[in-house]
Short mmCIF file of C-alpha atoms and ligand atoms in Angstrom, two decimals:
data_model
loop_
_atom_site.label_atom_id
_atom_site.label_comp_id
_atom_site.label_asym_id
_atom_site.label_seq_id
_atom_site.Cartn_x
_atom_site.Cartn_y
_atom_site.Cartn_z
CA MET A 1 0.00 0.00 0.00
CA ALA A 2 1.20 3.53 -0.79
CA THR A 3 2.25 5.87 1.98
CA THR A 4 1.25 9.53 1.78
CA ALA A 5 3.29 12.69 2.21
CA ARG A 6 2.69 16.42 1.86
CA LEU A 7 4.88 19.42 1.32
CA THR A 8 4.53 23.10 0.48
CA LEU A 9 6.71 25.00 -1.97
CA ASP A 10 6.69 28.73 -1.31
CA PRO A 11 9.22 31.06 -2.97
CA ALA A 12 8.94 33.34 0.07
CA PHE A 13 10.75 30.78 2.26
CA ARG A 14 14.34 30.81 1.06
CA ILE A 15 17.51 29.29 2.42
CA GLY A 16 19.79 31.20 0.05
CA PRO A 17 20.99 31.28 -3.54
CA VAL A 18 22.08 28.03 -5.18
CA GLU A 19 25.85 28.00 -4.74
CA PRO A 20 27.30 27.03 -8.17
CA ARG A 21 30.41 25.60 -6.51
CA LEU A 22 28.24 22.83 -4.99
CA PHE A 23 28.55 20.98 -8.31
CA GLY A 24 32.24 20.30 -7.96
CA SER A 25 34.18 17.14 -8.72
CA PHE A 26 37.65 15.80 -8.02
CA VAL A 27 40.55 14.61 -10.17
CA GLU A 28 43.22 12.83 -8.14
CA HIS A 29 46.34 11.08 -9.37
CA MET A 30 44.89 7.80 -8.23
CA GLY A 31 44.22 4.60 -10.16
CA ARG A 32 42.91 5.57 -13.60
CA CYS A 33 41.30 8.91 -12.85
CA VAL A 34 44.02 10.89 -14.66
CA TYR A 35 45.81 8.31 -16.83
CA THR A 36 43.34 6.62 -19.25
CA GLY A 37 40.59 8.64 -17.53
CA VAL A 38 40.83 12.32 -18.47
CA PHE A 39 44.26 11.97 -20.16
CA GLU A 40 45.19 9.34 -22.71
CA PRO A 41 47.52 10.41 -25.50
CA GLY A 42 47.09 8.03 -28.39
CA HIS A 43 43.41 7.34 -27.69
CA PRO A 44 41.40 7.72 -30.92
CA LEU A 45 39.39 10.52 -29.30
CA ALA A 46 42.33 12.31 -27.63
CA ASP A 47 42.98 15.89 -28.71
CA ALA A 48 46.41 17.38 -29.45
CA ASP A 49 47.02 17.74 -25.68
CA GLY A 50 46.27 14.05 -25.06
CA LEU A 51 42.94 14.90 -23.37
CA ARG A 52 40.07 12.51 -24.03
CA THR A 53 37.38 14.54 -25.77
CA ASP A 54 34.71 11.94 -24.92
CA VAL A 55 35.45 12.49 -21.21
CA LEU A 56 35.52 16.25 -21.69
CA GLU A 57 32.08 16.09 -23.31
CA LEU A 58 30.68 13.95 -20.50
CA THR A 59 32.20 16.32 -17.91
CA ARG A 60 30.40 19.25 -19.52
CA GLU A 61 27.16 17.23 -19.72
CA LEU A 62 27.52 16.33 -16.04
CA GLY A 63 27.41 20.05 -15.29
CA VAL A 64 30.55 20.10 -13.16
CA THR A 65 31.48 23.66 -12.16
CA LEU A 66 34.71 23.16 -10.22
CA VAL A 67 37.36 20.42 -9.94
CA ARG A 68 39.73 19.77 -7.04
CA TYR A 69 43.25 18.58 -7.99
CA PRO A 70 45.73 16.74 -7.58
CA GLY A 71 44.59 14.89 -4.41
CA GLY A 72 43.47 13.54 -2.04
CA ASN A 73 46.01 11.43 -0.25
CA PHE A 74 48.24 11.69 -3.33
CA VAL A 75 48.99 15.35 -2.68
CA SER A 76 50.59 14.73 0.72
CA ASN A 77 53.69 13.19 -0.87
CA TYR A 78 53.63 15.12 -4.17
CA ARG A 79 56.27 17.45 -5.58
CA TRP A 80 54.45 19.77 -7.98
CA GLU A 81 57.78 20.60 -9.71
CA ASP A 82 57.94 17.03 -11.05
CA GLY A 83 54.82 17.65 -13.13
CA VAL A 84 55.87 20.81 -15.01
CA GLY A 85 58.29 21.51 -17.85
CA PRO A 86 59.23 19.32 -20.82
CA ALA A 87 57.42 15.98 -20.44
CA GLU A 88 60.48 13.93 -21.41
CA GLU A 89 62.48 15.46 -18.55
CA ARG A 90 59.95 14.75 -15.83
CA PRO A 91 60.98 12.15 -13.26
CA ALA A 92 59.11 8.96 -12.45
CA ARG A 93 58.28 8.85 -8.74
CA LEU A 94 56.77 6.57 -6.14
CA ASP A 95 53.34 7.66 -4.99
CA LEU A 96 53.22 6.40 -1.42
CA ALA A 97 49.53 7.18 -0.93
CA TRP A 98 48.39 4.53 -3.39
CA ARG A 99 51.67 2.57 -3.76
CA SER A 100 51.62 3.51 -7.46
CA LEU A 101 54.22 4.56 -9.99
CA GLU A 102 53.72 8.17 -11.07
CA GLY A 103 55.18 9.04 -14.47
CA ASN A 104 54.33 12.75 -14.18
CA GLY A 105 53.19 12.98 -17.80
CA PHE A 106 50.23 14.99 -16.51
CA GLY A 107 50.80 17.89 -14.13
CA LEU A 108 49.65 21.38 -13.22
CA ASN A 109 49.65 22.93 -16.70
CA GLU A 110 47.97 19.92 -18.29
CA PHE A 111 45.30 20.06 -15.60
CA MET A 112 44.72 23.77 -16.17
CA ALA A 113 44.41 23.18 -19.93
CA TRP A 114 41.91 20.40 -19.23
CA ALA A 115 39.94 22.60 -16.77
CA ALA A 116 39.68 25.41 -19.34
CA LYS A 117 38.36 22.99 -21.97
CA ALA A 118 35.93 21.43 -19.50
CA GLY A 119 34.77 24.92 -18.45
CA VAL A 120 35.41 24.28 -14.75
CA GLU A 121 37.04 26.33 -12.01
CA PRO A 122 40.26 24.72 -10.68
CA MET A 123 40.61 24.13 -6.93
CA MET A 124 44.17 23.24 -5.96
CA ALA A 125 45.36 21.26 -2.95
CA LEU A 126 48.74 21.97 -1.36
CA ASN A 127 51.09 19.36 0.09
CA LEU A 128 51.18 20.11 3.82
CA GLY A 129 52.05 16.49 4.60
CA THR A 130 55.70 16.09 3.61
CA ARG A 131 56.17 19.77 2.70
CA GLY A 132 55.45 23.17 4.19
CA VAL A 133 55.03 26.94 3.86
CA ALA A 134 57.95 27.54 1.47
CA GLU A 135 56.87 24.97 -1.11
CA ALA A 136 53.25 26.15 -0.89
CA LEU A 137 54.34 29.71 -1.61
CA GLU A 138 56.50 28.57 -4.50
CA LEU A 139 53.61 26.71 -6.10
CA VAL A 140 51.31 29.70 -5.71
CA GLU A 141 53.94 32.01 -7.22
CA TYR A 142 54.42 29.63 -10.18
CA THR A 143 50.67 29.33 -10.65
CA ASN A 144 49.37 32.84 -10.03
CA TYR A 145 52.11 35.48 -10.37
CA PRO A 146 52.14 37.23 -13.78
CA GLY A 147 55.91 37.29 -14.48
CA GLY A 148 59.29 38.79 -13.65
CA THR A 149 60.18 36.38 -10.82
CA ARG A 150 62.05 33.09 -11.02
CA LEU A 151 59.00 30.87 -10.67
CA SER A 152 56.55 32.93 -12.71
CA ASP A 153 59.15 33.13 -15.48
CA LEU A 154 59.68 29.40 -15.19
CA ARG A 155 55.96 28.94 -15.90
CA ARG A 156 56.25 31.27 -18.88
CA SER A 157 59.23 29.28 -20.13
CA HIS A 158 56.92 26.24 -19.95
CA GLY A 159 54.67 27.90 -22.50
CA VAL A 160 52.07 29.36 -20.11
CA ASP A 161 52.28 33.11 -20.45
CA LYS A 162 49.26 34.18 -18.42
CA PRO A 163 48.96 33.20 -14.74
CA HIS A 164 46.34 30.56 -13.98
CA ASP A 165 44.89 32.77 -11.23
CA VAL A 166 43.58 29.89 -9.08
CA ARG A 167 41.35 31.40 -6.38
CA LEU A 168 40.61 28.37 -4.20
CA TRP A 169 43.35 26.46 -2.31
CA CYS A 170 43.13 23.53 0.12
CA LEU A 171 45.65 23.66 2.96
CA GLY A 172 46.57 19.97 2.72
CA ASN A 173 44.39 16.87 2.79
CA GLU A 174 43.05 14.67 5.62
CA LEU A 175 46.01 15.34 7.91
CA ASP A 176 44.14 13.89 10.90
CA GLY A 177 44.34 10.43 9.26
CA PRO A 178 47.16 8.08 10.30
CA TRP A 179 47.21 6.80 6.67
CA GLN A 180 48.21 10.27 5.46
CA MET A 181 51.86 10.93 4.59
CA GLY A 182 52.83 13.62 7.10
CA HIS A 183 49.90 12.88 9.45
CA LYS A 184 49.69 15.48 12.24
CA THR A 185 47.99 16.29 15.50
CA ALA A 186 45.42 19.09 15.43
CA ALA A 187 47.91 21.39 17.18
CA GLU A 188 50.67 20.63 14.67
CA TYR A 189 48.35 20.99 11.69
CA GLY A 190 46.62 24.10 13.06
CA ARG A 191 49.99 25.84 13.42
CA LEU A 192 51.18 24.85 9.94
CA ALA A 193 47.85 25.75 8.32
CA ALA A 194 47.87 29.14 10.06
CA GLU A 195 51.44 29.89 8.97
CA THR A 196 50.73 28.81 5.40
CA ALA A 197 47.48 30.79 5.30
CA ARG A 198 49.20 33.92 6.66
CA ALA A 199 51.84 33.73 3.93
CA LEU A 200 49.34 33.02 1.13
CA LYS A 201 47.08 35.88 2.21
CA ARG A 202 50.11 38.19 2.24
CA PHE A 203 50.77 37.09 -1.34
CA ASP A 204 47.13 37.72 -2.32
CA GLY A 205 44.49 38.63 0.26
CA GLY A 206 41.76 37.56 -2.18
CA LEU A 207 42.66 33.86 -2.20
CA SER A 208 40.08 31.57 -0.60
CA LEU A 209 41.59 28.98 1.72
CA VAL A 210 40.23 25.69 3.00
CA ALA A 211 41.52 24.25 6.28
CA CYS A 212 41.36 20.47 6.66
CA GLY A 213 38.56 19.18 8.83
CA SER A 214 38.22 15.54 9.88
CA SER A 215 38.62 12.77 7.31
CA ASN A 216 35.23 11.41 8.27
CA SER A 217 32.70 11.71 11.08
CA GLY A 218 33.89 8.41 12.59
CA MET A 219 37.33 9.77 13.45
CA PRO A 220 37.91 9.77 17.24
CA THR A 221 38.78 13.49 17.08
CA PHE A 222 35.75 14.51 14.93
CA GLY A 223 34.58 17.92 16.15
CA ALA A 224 37.53 18.42 18.49
CA TRP A 225 39.93 18.51 15.50
CA GLU A 226 37.87 21.21 13.74
CA ALA A 227 37.61 23.28 16.94
CA GLU A 228 41.37 23.22 17.57
CA VAL A 229 42.30 23.84 13.93
CA LEU A 230 39.84 26.72 13.62
CA GLU A 231 41.04 28.30 16.86
CA ALA A 232 44.47 28.50 15.25
CA THR A 233 43.33 29.64 11.79
CA TYR A 234 39.91 31.33 12.15
CA GLU A 235 40.66 34.80 10.77
CA MET A 236 42.93 33.47 8.00
CA VAL A 237 40.83 30.76 6.38
CA ASP A 238 37.49 30.82 4.61
CA TYR A 239 36.36 27.20 4.71
CA ILE A 240 36.72 24.06 6.80
CA SER A 241 36.59 20.79 4.84
CA LEU A 242 34.30 17.79 5.33
CA HIS A 243 34.66 14.35 3.75
CA ALA A 244 32.07 11.55 3.77
CA TYR A 245 31.78 8.30 1.87
CA TYR A 246 28.72 6.10 2.27
CA ASP A 247 29.31 2.36 2.01
CA PRO A 248 26.50 0.03 0.90
CA SER A 249 28.61 -3.13 1.35
CA ASP A 250 27.09 -4.36 4.62
CA GLY A 251 23.66 -4.83 3.03
CA ASP A 252 21.83 -2.54 5.51
CA ALA A 253 19.84 -0.81 2.76
CA ASP A 254 17.63 1.28 5.08
CA SER A 255 20.66 2.89 6.72
CA PHE A 256 22.38 3.36 3.37
CA LEU A 257 19.28 5.08 1.96
CA ALA A 258 19.33 7.45 4.96
CA SER A 259 22.86 8.68 4.10
CA GLY A 260 21.53 12.11 3.12
CA ALA A 261 20.12 12.63 6.62
CA ASP A 262 23.48 11.64 8.13
CA MET A 263 25.27 14.07 5.85
CA GLU A 264 22.94 16.82 7.05
CA HIS A 265 23.70 15.94 10.66
CA MET A 266 27.42 16.16 9.89
CA ILE A 267 27.04 19.55 8.18
CA ARG A 268 25.07 20.91 11.12
CA SER A 269 27.60 19.55 13.64
CA ILE A 270 30.56 21.21 11.92
CA THR A 271 28.62 24.44 11.38
CA ALA A 272 27.90 24.51 15.12
CA THR A 273 31.56 23.77 15.92
CA ALA A 274 32.78 26.57 13.64
CA ASP A 275 30.25 29.03 15.07
CA HIS A 276 31.25 28.05 18.61
CA VAL A 277 34.88 28.93 17.81
CA GLY A 278 33.70 32.18 16.21
CA ALA A 279 31.75 33.04 19.38
CA LYS A 280 34.75 32.28 21.61
CA LEU A 281 36.92 34.50 19.44
CA ARG A 282 34.21 37.20 19.38
CA SER A 283 34.41 37.16 15.59
CA LYS A 284 31.65 38.31 13.28
CA LYS A 285 33.14 36.19 10.49
CA ARG A 286 31.30 33.01 9.49
CA ILE A 287 33.38 30.06 8.28
CA ARG A 288 31.81 28.19 5.37
CA LEU A 289 32.01 24.47 4.71
CA SER A 290 33.85 22.83 1.83
CA PHE A 291 32.43 19.32 1.42
CA ASP A 292 35.30 18.55 -0.89
CA GLU A 293 34.99 14.75 -0.93
CA TRP A 294 31.64 12.96 -0.90
CA ASN A 295 30.19 9.95 -2.64
CA VAL A 296 29.11 6.34 -2.38
CA TRP A 297 32.18 4.10 -2.01
CA TYR A 298 32.13 0.31 -1.48
CA GLN A 299 34.98 1.02 0.93
CA SER A 300 34.93 -2.25 2.82
CA ARG A 301 35.76 -4.05 -0.45
CA PHE A 302 39.06 -2.13 -0.63
CA SER A 303 41.78 -4.08 1.13
CA GLY A 304 43.86 -1.02 1.98
CA GLU A 305 46.84 0.84 0.56
CA SER A 306 49.48 -1.48 2.04
CA SER A 307 48.04 -4.47 0.13
CA LEU A 308 48.74 -2.84 -3.25
CA ASP A 309 51.59 -3.79 -5.57
CA TRP A 310 53.66 -1.02 -7.17
CA GLU A 311 51.88 -0.43 -10.46
CA GLU A 312 51.30 2.37 -12.92
CA ARG A 313 47.65 3.44 -13.32
CA PRO A 314 46.19 0.38 -11.52
CA ARG A 315 42.46 -0.31 -11.57
CA LEU A 316 41.76 1.05 -8.10
CA ILE A 317 38.31 1.26 -6.49
CA GLU A 318 36.47 1.29 -9.82
CA ASP A 319 33.10 0.79 -8.16
CA THR A 320 30.20 -0.01 -10.45
CA TYR A 321 27.10 1.81 -9.24
CA ASP A 322 23.56 0.48 -9.25
CA VAL A 323 20.13 2.09 -8.96
CA THR A 324 20.15 2.36 -5.15
CA ASP A 325 23.57 4.04 -5.29
CA ALA A 326 22.18 6.61 -7.72
CA VAL A 327 19.21 7.31 -5.42
CA VAL A 328 21.64 7.84 -2.53
CA VAL A 329 23.82 10.17 -4.62
CA GLY A 330 20.67 12.13 -5.51
CA SER A 331 19.78 12.40 -1.83
CA LEU A 332 23.31 13.63 -0.95
CA LEU A 333 22.91 16.39 -3.56
CA ILE A 334 19.57 17.27 -1.98
CA THR A 335 21.36 17.61 1.38
CA LEU A 336 24.02 19.89 -0.09
CA LEU A 337 21.36 22.16 -1.60
CA ARG A 338 19.38 22.20 1.66
CA ASN A 339 22.52 23.62 3.29
CA THR A 340 23.55 26.08 0.57
CA ASP A 341 23.66 28.86 3.20
CA ARG A 342 26.71 27.23 4.85
CA VAL A 343 28.19 24.79 2.34
CA GLY A 344 30.06 26.92 -0.19
CA VAL A 345 31.98 24.20 -2.05
CA ALA A 346 31.31 20.51 -2.65
CA CYS A 347 33.21 17.97 -4.75
CA GLN A 348 31.96 14.55 -5.66
CA ALA A 349 34.94 12.19 -5.46
CA GLN A 350 36.04 11.41 -8.08
CA LEU A 351 35.34 12.28 -11.75
CA ALA A 352 36.58 9.34 -13.85
CA ASN A 353 36.98 5.62 -13.07
CA VAL A 354 37.87 5.96 -9.36
CA ILE A 355 34.47 5.89 -7.55
CA ALA A 356 33.23 7.99 -10.42
CA PRO A 357 30.18 8.95 -12.48
CA ILE A 358 32.24 8.53 -15.68
CA ARG A 359 33.88 5.23 -16.61
CA THR A 360 36.34 4.62 -19.43
CA GLU A 361 38.25 1.79 -21.03
CA PRO A 362 41.83 2.41 -22.20
CA GLY A 363 41.61 2.82 -25.97
CA GLY A 364 37.86 2.21 -25.68
CA PRO A 365 34.59 3.93 -24.80
CA ALA A 366 33.53 6.24 -22.00
CA TRP A 367 30.08 5.88 -20.43
CA ARG A 368 27.77 7.27 -17.75
CA GLN A 369 27.37 5.30 -14.54
CA SER A 370 23.94 5.35 -12.83
CA ILE A 371 25.11 8.08 -10.43
CA PHE A 372 25.84 10.39 -13.36
CA HIS A 373 22.15 11.11 -13.88
CA PRO A 374 21.00 12.69 -10.59
CA PHE A 375 24.14 14.84 -10.57
CA ALA A 376 23.64 16.04 -14.16
CA LEU A 377 19.94 16.83 -13.71
CA THR A 378 20.47 18.59 -10.39
CA ALA A 379 23.37 20.66 -11.74
CA ARG A 380 21.30 21.60 -14.82
CA HIS A 381 18.05 22.53 -13.10
CA ALA A 382 18.90 23.85 -9.61
CA ARG A 383 18.79 27.59 -10.28
CA GLY A 384 17.97 30.72 -8.30
CA GLN A 385 17.03 30.35 -4.64
CA VAL A 386 16.92 27.18 -2.58
CA LEU A 387 13.57 26.97 -0.80
CA ARG A 388 12.92 25.65 2.68
CA VAL A 389 11.05 22.35 2.23
CA GLU A 390 9.64 20.45 5.21
CA PRO A 391 7.84 17.27 4.11
CA GLU A 392 5.23 15.71 6.39
CA CYS A 393 5.91 12.02 5.91
CA GLU A 394 6.50 8.62 7.49
CA VAL A 395 9.76 7.85 9.25
CA ILE A 396 11.87 4.76 8.64
CA PRO A 397 13.85 3.22 11.52
CA THR A 398 17.50 2.60 10.61
CA ALA A 399 20.16 0.67 12.53
CA ARG A 400 22.89 3.23 11.87
CA TYR A 401 21.15 6.61 12.07
CA GLY A 402 17.95 6.10 14.06
CA GLU A 403 14.70 7.32 12.52
CA ALA A 404 15.00 8.95 9.11
CA PRO A 405 12.21 10.63 7.14
CA ALA A 406 11.00 8.54 4.20
CA ILE A 407 10.84 11.59 1.95
CA TRP A 408 13.98 13.70 1.47
CA ALA A 409 13.51 16.86 -0.55
CA THR A 410 14.64 20.29 -1.59
CA ALA A 411 13.44 22.78 -4.20
CA THR A 412 14.73 25.75 -6.13
CA HIS A 413 13.00 28.80 -7.54
CA ASP A 414 14.50 30.73 -10.42
CA GLU A 415 13.33 34.31 -10.02
CA VAL A 416 14.27 35.13 -13.62
CA THR A 417 12.40 32.34 -15.44
CA GLY A 418 9.88 31.64 -12.68
CA GLU A 419 10.74 27.92 -12.87
CA LEU A 420 10.15 25.93 -9.69
CA VAL A 421 11.94 22.59 -9.36
CA LEU A 422 11.45 19.91 -6.72
CA PHE A 423 14.14 17.29 -6.08
CA VAL A 424 12.74 14.45 -4.00
CA VAL A 425 13.71 10.95 -2.91
CA ASN A 426 11.41 8.21 -1.65
CA ARG A 427 13.65 6.09 0.57
CA ASP A 428 10.95 3.57 1.36
CA ARG A 429 11.90 0.15 0.00
CA ASN A 430 8.46 -1.35 0.48
CA ALA A 431 5.93 1.22 -0.63
CA PRO A 432 5.36 3.92 -3.23
CA CYS A 433 4.45 7.34 -1.89
CA ALA A 434 1.50 9.48 -2.96
CA LEU A 435 2.95 12.97 -2.62
CA GLU A 436 0.75 16.06 -2.47
CA LEU A 437 2.22 19.45 -3.14
CA THR A 438 0.89 22.91 -2.33
CA LEU A 439 2.29 25.37 -4.86
CA PRO A 440 2.17 29.07 -5.62
CA GLU A 441 -0.47 30.15 -8.12
CA GLY A 442 0.08 30.37 -11.86
CA LEU A 443 2.24 27.32 -12.58
CA ARG A 444 2.05 24.55 -15.15
CA PRO A 445 3.81 21.18 -14.91
CA VAL A 446 6.77 20.71 -17.24
CA GLU A 447 8.20 17.32 -16.40
CA HIS A 448 8.55 14.56 -13.82
CA LEU A 449 11.57 12.32 -14.27
CA GLU A 450 12.21 9.39 -11.99
CA LEU A 451 15.31 7.29 -11.48
CA THR A 452 14.32 3.86 -10.20
CA ASP A 453 14.01 0.32 -11.53
CA ASP A 454 12.25 -2.95 -10.83
CA ASP A 455 15.76 -4.34 -10.45
CA LEU A 456 17.58 -2.08 -8.00
CA SER A 457 20.86 -3.86 -8.72
CA ALA A 458 20.80 -2.83 -12.40
CA VAL A 459 23.97 -1.06 -13.60
CA ASN A 460 25.34 0.59 -16.73
CA SER A 461 28.33 -0.93 -18.51
CA ALA A 462 30.44 -0.47 -21.63
CA ASP A 463 28.14 -2.92 -23.42
CA VAL A 464 24.84 -1.57 -22.04
CA PRO A 465 25.64 2.05 -21.17
CA ASP A 466 22.02 3.21 -20.84
CA ARG A 467 20.49 0.40 -18.78
CA VAL A 468 19.88 2.85 -15.89
CA VAL A 469 18.53 6.23 -16.96
CA PRO A 470 15.85 8.58 -15.63
CA ARG A 471 12.42 7.92 -17.16
CA PRO A 472 9.12 9.86 -17.14
CA GLY A 473 7.43 9.58 -13.74
CA ASP A 474 3.80 9.35 -12.70
CA GLY A 475 2.88 13.00 -12.33
CA PRO A 476 2.40 15.70 -11.55
CA ARG A 477 -1.37 16.17 -11.83
CA LEU A 478 -2.19 19.81 -11.13
CA GLU A 479 -5.45 21.31 -9.90
CA GLY A 480 -5.22 24.95 -8.94
CA ARG A 481 -2.52 25.19 -6.31
CA ARG A 482 -2.48 21.45 -5.56
CA ALA A 483 -0.38 18.89 -7.38
CA SER A 484 -0.10 15.19 -6.80
CA LEU A 485 2.37 12.60 -7.99
CA ASN A 486 3.45 9.08 -7.18
CA LEU A 487 7.00 8.28 -6.17
CA SER A 488 8.16 4.70 -6.67
CA PRO A 489 9.87 2.87 -3.81
CA VAL A 490 13.61 3.73 -3.76
CA SER A 491 13.42 6.51 -6.32
CA TRP A 492 15.08 9.83 -7.02
CA ASN A 493 12.77 12.33 -8.72
CA ILE A 494 12.93 15.75 -10.34
CA VAL A 495 9.64 17.62 -10.86
CA ARG A 496 9.63 20.87 -12.82
CA PHE A 497 7.00 23.61 -12.99
CA ALA A 498 7.05 26.78 -15.12
CA PRO A 499 4.88 29.91 -15.03
CA LEU A 500 1.69 29.82 -17.11
CA SER A 501 2.05 31.78 -20.31
CA PRO A 502 -0.31 34.80 -20.69
CA GLN A 503 -2.50 32.72 -23.10
CA GLU A 504 -2.94 30.01 -20.46
O1 AHR B 1 38.93 9.80 -2.94
C1 AHR B 1 39.76 8.77 -2.47
C2 AHR B 1 40.52 9.14 -1.20
O2 AHR B 1 39.61 9.26 -0.14
C3 AHR B 1 41.25 10.45 -1.19
O3 AHR B 1 42.52 10.37 -1.75
C4 AHR B 1 41.35 10.77 0.26
O4 AHR B 1 41.43 12.14 0.51
C5 AHR B 1 40.13 10.10 0.87
O5 AHR B 1 40.43 9.36 1.98
#
């Protein structure tokens, strides 16, 4: 039997403007994200720079606005100098993060060329694991200073005349994690992050800086780490980072489907922590959140870094995503939009092959995984203001997160076009939901697309790339200011309304 739920969409109740940087992604030198992912000289579809044009096209279709680079754990043992200058002179190195061989054929300038072609903003991470303030400053000078100094002229001698002008910089990566090269205590990291931030802001006060938060909410120092790091850096940084991966491997589908509610709890916890530090420091400044790694990751299937053999571009964590995974990814995007007032940056990890919406074969095709679709549709249609949406619905008990609402939703209102868009997930595995909406006057339905399937384990593959795609849903039926639609069990939905034309 169907459950019922109700919600009201009112453009007067706004959370804030849709933050375009919420549709970020992540390219790490890990597995095949770079090599045979975005970069494959010799591939039939590679351009003159060795960039795969099929992956570039899919990146643009995905609607990615920003891409974090070059790691991840990789960055904490990376020498950026190895990846610039004539390709034949670049050294091969050991990447300790993923026990991989790094040939350095792709580096900073190749990434910037790729980002320009993909139409995305670059977000760079600094190595604060094995390196420090001096090397960070040198990288920023090479990257952003126009010319007339040793490092800016070095960049020009590498054929890049104009500075890249990267505005967003991460002060390291996951330095609370014992797996991280150069792992630190909060006091050690806070001091280094503050010193690096002070120097970078002296170089250019307009740079936006992200301090590392906890690697995940299960870390023993979660919350305490952020408080101590922010006490050391508060006036010098703009964002604190959050990372979360949701793992379906244990088969507890109800908990997995409630991942969006857990992500919201995490966002609110770190917002409260940051505001507490701000209050203690009597600061009017508000720190924003950079959710710069999030996704579904079958993490418990990964046997750990130490188990890996030294290989070049190994097939690492190339998770194949099914329908339930796509519904969860849709619900995580809903959570990010619901918190657009505090989350200023978000990056799905990663873009190609490594836990990614885009998969490729070396010398072969590129295709969209199931999780591609909710990202692409959300990035394309979330415009204007995010509205406050409070569904009245059933709750579902979960072993991991307690009770979670069955309906998870957000909506946007574009003041320019008048378009109103609802993004909604039915997490219930056993029942469809009859959803009733109360809307402003003067709208007409445009479309209801639903991502679900009778077989929730269905996946896309090189042979059947469009097995899982969004399809027309059952609704909405509109009468005056009331609309109704049916949401299938375990479904992600987008429902669009536009203003009536004068003739209507
Ligand atoms: O995205 C994969 C890895 O997950 C990143 O390198 C690291 O930052 C995180 O632990």
